[in-house]
């Protein structure tokens, strides 16, 4: 299969750019040959998106945007198994988790369709200000223009839709630059939107390297907004080159979870196995640090180990598989080195620690020191550290001792303690009796500290992709 960029509705088969192979992370087999866009093609896509914004989107009424989105949601519903298989094959995500991603993606398009009809503004009491009588003032939300959407490999469909669908709902056009590892679902998604009736040029797919996007799309003066989901390293580069434009950054974390002595231990264990090892820990809110109160530490660890060892490891396409490969061998080697480094520094590997090709076995690490990489840096891999604590204050202090602050989980039956702790955690979001990894697509999602800037979650993404415009009248 050969896939190309899609500009103004046309597949760019004539590109002079290089090609790149997309491989199945589990089998190593070739999934697709991707024709890469060069700088000139990116430039062409941006010019075309500007035209589509001025000639098409600016005139398109909200009910039409809503209908297109609704049709896209229905088409995705019809083709959900095809999409799930592609995500399983190109991202190495177990098929049951891929299906869950597609189901969420459908919802994200539906939320966007609904909200496109509710971009309300307000009428201001102008006479509240001196000299304001006999004046009228109103505030509208208006689209920004061309949105540059740069996305990661780990939720190739849903995290792309968290940008594309709200952007369209708000009346923008989009340059969609997906991750190099997972361009096939992006290509299928762009075609699906065209099939749903999205006019040419409103969604331009540019299959390029990060380097080309970084030098062309990010600093481009006709692109007023970049919305990025990915690593802190790349986020910093984008922030530096974006100049004066607006940016939304959904970056990484080393997500903490706190288990208090009164928690439902079996429930916490079950949720935290999934939170640490789901999609091989390659989730921005994967549980990486688990703080357990000392009264229940031994019980928790024993049950946690036992449950982790039950995970079925294997082919992502197998219905029974809970746990598959990492995205590539480099990622697997990197985390193996971190685990070895921790072991040399005195940590105990309770289970896992082994690697076979791209598979890194689910790894629980104890006796860690807070300076170790496995604690302080984002692992983005199937490893988790479990640490005992004595007091509530100590748990809060350890949790907040991080450059990141995306989402945390707190397990306790004490409602007062739950609120108290949630208030004190430096996080974009806190879940009580739920693990850090849980996300719904309709609440404000994003981080504090180096976990990001701005929020997604359809309503909030729309706010970030529109400008407030004031119109005043002197009567
Ligand atoms: P990545 O940062 O390597 O790549 C993300 C995207 O950026 C890709 O499309 C890539 O091609 C592009 N890119 C690379 N260099 C670029 C440059 N110089 N200029 C512009 N674009 C460039 O991330 P990844 O490995 O695909 O994804 C993993 C990371 O994403 C993890 O750190 C994870 O925590 C983070 N993430 C965050 C969230 C969130 O919502 N906060 C969600 C998912 C993933």
Short mmCIF file of C-alpha atoms and ligand atoms in Angstrom, two decimals, residues 150-155 159 177-181 208-215 218 228-235 237-238 241 249-253 282-285 327 378 380 404 406 439 445-447 451 456, ligand 1:
data_model
loop_
_atom_site.label_atom_id
_atom_site.label_comp_id
_atom_site.label_asym_id
_atom_site.label_seq_id
_atom_site.Cartn_x
_atom_site.Cartn_y
_atom_site.Cartn_z
CA UNK A 150 0.80 18.02 14.78
CA UNK A 151 0.01 14.68 16.39
CA UNK A 152 1.74 11.70 18.08
CA UNK A 153 1.67 7.98 17.36
CA UNK A 154 0.05 6.66 20.51
CA UNK A 155 -3.63 7.49 19.88
CA UNK A 159 -5.74 12.58 19.44
CA UNK A 177 0.69 16.49 10.18
CA UNK A 178 0.45 13.04 11.78
CA UNK A 179 3.27 11.04 13.36
CA UNK A 180 5.59 9.27 10.92
CA UNK A 181 4.93 5.93 12.64
CA UNK A 208 6.15 14.91 6.39
CA UNK A 209 8.97 14.47 8.82
CA UNK A 210 8.96 16.48 12.03
CA UNK A 211 11.88 18.45 10.63
CA UNK A 212 9.92 19.68 7.60
CA UNK A 213 6.90 20.56 9.78
CA UNK A 214 9.20 22.32 12.22
CA UNK A 215 10.87 24.47 9.61
CA UNK A 218 5.40 25.94 12.71
CA UNK A 228 0.64 20.00 19.22
CA UNK A 229 0.47 16.73 21.11
CA UNK A 230 3.77 14.98 21.69
CA UNK A 231 6.95 14.96 23.73
CA UNK A 232 8.36 17.73 25.88
CA UNK A 233 11.53 17.79 23.77
CA UNK A 234 9.66 18.54 20.56
CA UNK A 235 7.20 20.81 22.38
CA UNK A 237 11.40 23.30 19.92
CA UNK A 238 7.95 24.20 18.60
CA UNK A 241 10.03 28.53 16.68
CA UNK A 249 0.76 21.92 23.90
CA UNK A 250 -0.32 18.52 25.19
CA UNK A 251 2.94 17.04 26.45
CA UNK A 252 4.13 14.22 28.65
CA UNK A 253 4.14 13.27 32.31
CA UNK A 282 2.77 4.52 25.91
CA UNK A 283 0.03 6.80 27.18
CA UNK A 284 0.73 10.34 28.38
CA UNK A 285 -1.13 9.69 31.67
CA UNK A 327 6.33 1.32 18.97
CA UNK A 378 8.68 10.38 31.47
CA UNK A 380 6.42 6.22 28.23
CA UNK A 404 5.25 17.46 35.07
CA UNK A 406 -0.88 16.28 33.84
CA UNK A 439 -9.83 10.16 30.35
CA UNK A 445 -7.70 17.95 29.59
CA UNK A 446 -4.16 19.29 29.71
CA UNK A 447 -1.26 19.89 32.00
CA UNK A 451 3.02 18.95 30.82
CA UNK A 456 -8.35 20.03 24.89
P1 LIG B 1 7.04 13.22 19.37
O1 LIG B 1 7.18 14.49 20.13
O2 LIG B 1 8.27 12.46 19.03
O3 LIG B 1 6.28 13.48 17.97
C1 LIG B 1 5.02 14.10 17.93
C2 LIG B 1 4.84 14.76 16.58
O4 LIG B 1 5.77 15.84 16.46
C3 LIG B 1 5.10 13.85 15.37
O5 LIG B 1 4.12 14.10 14.39
C4 LIG B 1 6.46 14.29 14.90
O6 LIG B 1 6.70 14.07 13.54
C5 LIG B 1 6.40 15.78 15.18
N1 LIG B 1 7.70 16.46 15.27
C6 LIG B 1 8.90 15.93 15.59
N2 LIG B 1 9.85 16.90 15.55
C7 LIG B 1 9.23 18.04 15.21
C8 LIG B 1 9.66 19.39 15.04
N3 LIG B 1 10.93 19.75 15.20
N4 LIG B 1 8.75 20.32 14.69
C9 LIG B 1 7.46 19.99 14.52
N5 LIG B 1 6.98 18.74 14.68
C10 LIG B 1 7.87 17.77 15.03
O7 LIG B 1 6.01 12.32 20.20
P2 LIG B 1 5.56 10.82 19.98
O8 LIG B 1 6.71 9.92 20.28
O9 LIG B 1 4.83 10.65 18.71
O10 LIG B 1 4.47 10.71 21.16
C11 LIG B 1 4.84 10.49 22.47
C12 LIG B 1 4.79 11.72 23.32
O11 LIG B 1 3.53 12.36 23.21
C13 LIG B 1 4.95 11.40 24.80
O12 LIG B 1 5.82 12.33 25.38
C14 LIG B 1 3.54 11.57 25.35
O13 LIG B 1 3.45 11.87 26.70
C15 LIG B 1 3.03 12.67 24.51
N6 LIG B 1 1.57 12.68 24.51
C16 LIG B 1 0.89 13.64 25.20
C17 LIG B 1 -0.49 13.61 25.25
C18 LIG B 1 -1.29 14.64 25.98
O14 LIG B 1 -2.47 14.77 25.70
N7 LIG B 1 -0.72 15.37 26.91
C19 LIG B 1 -1.18 12.59 24.60
C20 LIG B 1 -0.45 11.63 23.91
C21 LIG B 1 0.92 11.68 23.85
#
